[in-house]
XYZ file of C-alpha atoms in Angstrom:
405
model
C 107.574 103.742 110.367
C 110.085 106.016 111.568
C 110.564 108.954 111.155
C 114.050 109.263 111.771
C 115.386 107.416 109.852
C 117.406 105.839 107.013
C 121.536 107.397 106.113
C 120.453 109.332 101.941
C 117.312 109.923 100.698
C 114.889 107.218 100.800
C 116.549 104.663 103.255
C 114.154 104.815 106.371
C 112.572 101.515 107.280
C 109.558 101.481 109.947
C 106.145 102.078 109.047
C 107.528 101.166 107.323
C 109.996 102.872 105.217
C 110.090 101.054 101.879
C 111.879 103.343 99.048
C 109.512 102.307 96.462
C 112.360 100.692 93.318
C 109.938 99.745 91.352
C 106.821 102.441 90.976
C 103.310 100.325 92.064
C 104.129 97.983 89.689
C 102.930 94.727 92.826
C 103.357 91.638 92.310
C 100.165 89.913 91.423
C 99.177 86.864 94.615
C 99.012 84.305 92.878
C 103.062 84.981 92.150
C 103.851 86.117 95.683
C 102.114 81.988 95.779
C 104.653 80.237 93.581
C 108.116 81.952 95.298
C 109.687 79.395 97.312
C 107.209 78.803 99.971
C 104.053 78.149 97.613
C 101.160 79.741 99.000
C 100.516 83.047 99.310
C 99.852 85.404 103.224
C 96.477 83.738 104.480
C 95.234 83.791 108.337
C 93.971 81.617 110.413
C 89.949 81.371 111.468
C 87.350 84.016 109.739
C 87.935 87.598 107.694
C 87.890 89.812 110.604
C 84.749 92.163 110.425
C 84.155 95.927 112.607
C 84.903 95.966 116.031
C 87.807 95.177 118.191
C 90.100 92.003 117.570
C 93.922 91.024 116.125
C 94.739 93.690 113.689
C 90.633 96.770 114.178
C 90.880 98.647 117.081
C 88.745 100.306 119.752
C 88.504 104.193 120.462
C 88.746 105.328 123.450
C 87.341 108.981 124.270
C 86.363 110.655 122.218
C 89.292 109.496 119.689
C 87.889 109.298 116.208
C 89.745 106.291 115.622
C 92.389 104.283 117.923
C 95.230 105.203 118.958
C 98.599 103.963 119.334
C 102.475 104.043 119.357
C 105.192 103.950 118.093
C 108.257 103.574 119.284
C 111.727 104.576 118.071
C 113.796 104.369 121.248
C 115.439 107.350 120.486
C 118.795 108.609 122.312
C 119.522 112.174 122.896
C 122.792 113.764 123.989
C 123.721 113.525 126.600
C 121.363 110.454 127.344
C 121.637 106.380 126.844
C 120.275 103.599 125.121
C 119.685 102.293 128.336
C 117.700 105.417 129.793
C 115.854 105.531 127.033
C 114.382 102.105 126.895
C 113.303 102.614 130.080
C 111.426 105.247 128.841
C 110.323 102.245 126.034
C 108.430 100.548 128.486
C 107.212 103.967 130.713
C 105.635 104.138 127.817
C 104.455 100.964 126.721
C 103.071 100.672 130.834
C 102.092 104.409 129.794
C 100.113 104.154 126.608
C 98.214 100.822 128.085
C 96.564 102.418 131.376
C 95.192 104.716 128.980
C 93.770 103.171 126.548
C 96.373 102.757 123.333
C 95.838 99.710 120.816
C 99.327 98.567 120.133
C 102.994 99.944 120.861
C 105.581 99.279 117.993
C 108.833 99.495 117.783
C 110.626 100.144 114.477
C 113.715 98.502 113.137
C 116.470 100.590 112.617
C 120.948 100.387 112.218
C 124.011 102.730 112.248
C 122.046 105.521 113.452
C 124.055 107.253 116.963
C 120.074 109.280 118.394
C 117.607 105.648 117.582
C 118.230 102.231 119.620
C 115.142 100.025 117.939
C 118.388 97.720 116.234
C 116.492 94.651 117.713
C 112.392 95.124 118.182
C 111.788 91.459 119.330
C 113.891 91.512 122.368
C 112.871 94.929 123.097
C 109.523 93.689 122.204
C 110.144 90.266 124.692
C 111.488 92.982 127.576
C 108.224 95.037 127.129
C 105.456 92.243 126.971
C 107.788 91.063 130.578
C 106.337 95.725 131.856
C 102.874 95.056 130.345
C 99.672 93.730 129.696
C 97.066 93.769 127.413
C 98.152 96.563 124.846
C 99.256 95.247 121.763
C 102.839 94.965 121.262
C 104.761 94.667 117.260
C 107.035 95.118 115.232
C 106.992 98.636 112.763
C 108.794 97.004 111.481
C 111.030 94.563 110.856
C 112.796 94.845 107.304
C 112.702 91.259 105.473
C 115.147 91.653 103.601
C 117.859 91.790 105.630
C 116.652 88.497 107.749
C 115.992 84.804 106.740
C 112.418 84.556 106.307
C 112.837 81.078 109.378
C 114.411 83.375 111.790
C 111.943 86.316 111.520
C 109.310 82.994 111.858
C 111.404 81.687 114.977
C 111.720 85.121 116.750
C 107.693 85.754 116.287
C 107.060 82.236 117.581
C 108.449 83.220 121.173
C 107.108 86.098 121.559
C 103.366 85.015 120.558
C 104.309 81.840 122.205
C 105.062 85.441 125.741
C 102.651 87.200 125.003
C 99.886 85.965 123.630
C 96.737 86.898 121.508
C 98.340 90.078 121.703
C 101.502 89.770 118.965
C 102.233 91.828 115.815
C 103.855 91.409 113.186
C 105.139 94.016 110.400
C 107.297 93.556 107.303
C 108.811 96.357 105.209
C 111.184 96.496 102.560
C 113.949 98.433 102.847
C 117.110 98.005 104.599
C 116.271 100.449 107.797
C 120.060 102.174 107.496
C 122.660 103.112 104.983
C 123.722 101.604 101.721
C 126.788 99.998 103.195
C 125.188 98.859 106.107
C 122.279 97.224 104.886
C 125.340 95.168 102.782
C 127.138 94.041 106.183
C 123.275 93.200 108.146
C 122.900 91.603 104.305
C 126.491 89.649 102.760
C 127.003 90.348 99.799
C 125.475 89.583 96.908
C 121.951 90.707 98.386
C 121.241 94.345 98.410
C 120.256 94.921 94.911
C 118.237 92.253 95.576
C 114.983 91.512 92.875
C 111.435 93.050 92.964
C 110.088 90.673 93.156
C 111.982 88.595 96.056
C 109.696 90.508 99.228
C 106.679 88.812 97.969
C 108.504 85.349 97.818
C 110.125 85.966 101.070
C 107.076 87.771 102.878
C 105.130 83.899 101.730
C 107.885 81.768 102.731
C 107.768 83.667 105.970
C 104.037 82.921 106.498
C 104.620 79.719 105.483
C 106.942 78.638 108.460
C 104.926 80.114 110.540
C 101.749 78.412 110.092
C 103.811 75.335 109.438
C 102.714 74.202 105.760
C 105.420 73.647 103.367
C 103.206 70.430 101.466
C 104.845 67.588 100.663
C 108.262 67.889 98.614
C 109.420 71.345 99.260
C 112.412 71.729 100.207
C 111.406 72.778 103.367
C 108.604 70.736 104.547
C 110.892 69.409 107.538
C 111.965 72.846 108.743
C 109.268 73.617 111.295
C 110.150 77.313 113.493
C 109.446 76.479 116.579
C 107.828 78.012 118.559
C 104.553 77.152 116.757
C 102.225 74.713 114.909
C 104.484 71.938 114.976
C 104.426 72.249 118.746
C 100.555 71.400 118.271
C 97.033 73.797 117.898
C 98.628 77.697 118.071
C 97.402 80.697 117.211
C 100.936 83.411 115.322
C 100.779 86.948 114.936
C 98.533 89.498 112.091
C 100.604 90.081 109.380
C 100.600 94.182 108.361
C 103.355 95.301 104.911
C 103.996 98.743 106.048
C 105.221 100.786 103.709
C 106.167 104.333 101.785
C 104.985 104.064 98.064
C 102.903 102.523 96.820
C 103.797 98.710 96.219
C 104.026 97.294 99.911
C 99.786 99.219 99.693
C 99.408 97.329 96.556
C 100.928 94.028 97.660
C 99.016 95.626 101.008
C 95.617 95.384 98.811
C 94.790 92.307 97.179
C 96.458 89.864 99.538
C 93.877 91.028 101.980
C 96.182 92.362 104.525
C 95.994 95.597 106.953
C 98.565 97.746 106.056
C 100.723 100.645 107.232
C 102.026 103.416 105.372
C 104.540 106.120 107.248
C 102.345 109.697 106.602
C 105.189 110.687 108.794
C 108.109 110.539 106.518
C 106.295 111.090 103.930
C 103.424 112.962 103.992
C 102.666 113.868 100.242
C 102.422 110.350 99.327
C 99.711 109.603 101.498
C 96.864 109.989 100.031
C 97.622 107.863 96.691
C 98.907 104.885 99.372
C 95.808 104.399 100.641
C 93.904 105.050 97.702
C 95.500 102.290 96.304
C 95.403 100.137 98.638
C 91.827 100.317 98.935
C 91.277 99.983 95.507
C 93.582 97.115 95.365
C 91.340 95.408 98.198
C 91.042 91.796 98.160
C 88.840 90.157 100.957
C 90.900 87.710 102.360
C 90.952 85.158 105.449
C 92.654 87.922 107.648
C 89.962 90.646 106.641
C 87.100 91.198 105.070
C 88.173 95.197 104.422
C 90.966 97.184 104.044
C 92.137 98.299 107.200
C 94.578 101.597 106.843
C 96.692 102.714 109.623
C 99.350 105.917 109.078
C 102.365 106.846 111.762
C 102.282 110.270 112.041
C 104.810 112.270 113.695
C 102.447 114.261 117.113
C 103.581 115.522 120.774
C 101.685 117.812 122.652
C 103.742 119.724 125.184
C 101.269 122.647 128.188
C 102.032 125.254 126.136
C 103.048 125.680 121.368
C 106.672 126.905 122.367
C 107.141 124.164 125.383
C 105.850 122.209 121.988
C 108.079 123.284 119.461
C 110.138 124.143 121.272
C 110.736 120.411 121.298
C 109.691 119.329 117.222
C 112.605 121.605 115.965
C 115.325 118.417 118.013
C 113.715 115.864 115.344
C 114.130 118.252 112.704
C 117.278 119.456 112.478
C 118.433 115.294 114.190
C 116.574 114.747 110.264
C 118.077 117.746 109.025
C 121.585 116.073 109.792
C 120.850 112.290 109.177
C 119.354 113.190 105.724
C 123.137 115.175 105.559
C 125.553 112.220 105.728
C 126.318 113.570 110.215
C 123.625 110.562 112.215
C 124.559 111.754 116.134
C 122.200 112.178 119.244
C 119.005 113.884 119.152
C 120.130 117.503 120.174
C 119.155 118.992 123.060
C 116.282 121.857 122.701
C 118.732 124.479 123.140
C 121.402 123.123 120.168
C 118.366 123.153 118.300
C 117.159 126.542 118.857
C 121.066 128.129 118.498
C 121.637 126.140 115.442
C 122.749 128.393 112.311
C 120.360 127.291 109.286
C 121.023 128.537 106.519
C 118.085 129.436 104.028
C 118.309 126.055 102.750
C 118.674 124.390 105.986
C 115.691 126.632 106.676
C 113.211 125.730 104.226
C 114.605 121.722 104.851
C 112.934 122.017 108.826
C 109.917 124.348 107.595
C 108.568 121.519 105.502
C 109.137 118.973 108.161
C 108.046 121.096 111.073
C 105.312 120.939 108.269
C 103.836 117.703 108.700
C 104.144 117.745 111.799
C 101.452 117.722 114.590
C 102.756 119.761 117.886
C 101.217 121.897 120.453
C 99.043 122.151 123.226
C 96.476 118.584 124.238
C 93.949 120.789 122.614
C 95.974 122.050 118.824
C 97.301 118.397 118.436
C 93.306 117.026 118.969
C 91.998 119.768 115.970
C 95.389 117.925 113.809
C 95.065 114.677 114.565
C 90.798 114.823 113.328
C 91.099 116.885 110.433
C 94.017 113.824 109.413
C 91.809 110.975 110.069
C 89.006 113.328 107.899
C 91.346 114.488 105.529
C 93.294 110.661 104.792
C 89.881 107.874 105.944
C 92.475 105.739 107.498
C 91.676 103.627 110.109
C 93.843 104.218 113.188
C 97.375 106.479 113.801
C 100.215 105.711 114.957
C 100.996 108.321 117.139
C 105.835 108.800 117.562
C 106.443 111.561 120.155
C 110.061 112.444 118.194
C 111.768 114.668 121.210
C 115.011 114.638 122.999
C 113.584 113.472 126.262
C 111.801 110.272 127.332
C 110.142 113.117 130.056
C 109.004 115.484 127.758
C 107.323 112.242 125.203
C 105.788 110.087 128.364
C 104.275 113.882 128.155
C 102.150 114.443 125.287
C 101.416 110.697 124.896
C 99.462 111.416 128.005
C 97.701 115.088 126.772
C 97.080 113.287 124.477
C 95.008 110.622 126.205
C 93.678 113.548 128.049
C 92.031 115.497 125.678
C 90.233 113.182 123.927
C 88.847 111.918 127.659
C 91.261 108.450 126.616
C 90.064 106.894 130.397
C 93.239 106.600 133.107
C 92.447 102.868 133.227
C 91.292 100.825 129.303
């Protein structure tokens, strides 16, 4: 779920950008089961109902729904990737201590201002510095990876942080077409629309270690995994910014995360489609929809405006084919926006919840009321790590979230 993110229109790839090349015509569950894996998505155990669990969180303080963090590991001008990764650890610790439910990391490539090219590596680092908060991908862009490799990476994470790992999957590249081609290799950039459900089903089979006898992968095991003995596995989420994954998540009975932070116009249609398509499964007995929200709180409205303008300028440059480090507030304030650029920036900022803590709380409450979202995942886009940390703390204060949840 990134707001940074894609070079060119519609190519952002996090919680979970996905250009929808097929409208809303998702593959039926039976079609997903008929792919190379021979099975649909499933999970052990009874369906999850209301209350906290691997999918459903618990709202803290006066928050209307559980609050979580989406981390783009942004790199500001004058800073480094190392400093941004250290900030991610600080954010994760703060989020854990204040009752945020989960901390997800997005996958992006070839973007100087975003250092989250390897979510599994970052999540392992965060796991070593936290003990309770859920950690996950928002998301892994499945077309960029072999399903077995993803199963091994997240099996390893589950072994490192048992019961705390989420596997969010998207079908966008998380980058521009040229970089996607370099990631995937020749001939794989224009895969058929039904390839994502097939790869999803194959990944699920690897996670559950249950390919049927006679299948080419029947003796291939993802390790760590069930071949070593009874074990849990991360719950799968589908991520999207269009109707394809909304419908597929509903038909498979999976939780769904929508990228409201960079595709706000499609939020309500996608959530409606997810809920209308939902079929109870071994994972959930009712729909569970999370939305990514760009939100930044500061001590004053002017400070918040100065910070979010840096993200808007960064996005403008990205969409114009000029990606770079996140500019400073001073650079953003002095930038000579053309009328067309100003129109883009104003439209972008209209969907960023920002201001004083009380203003942000009101904006988030209104968003929950308008969308019926079951969880909000906040991404605080700003030039520096201190502003992002301050924002998450101020939002927690605004809702009276406990200092040691």
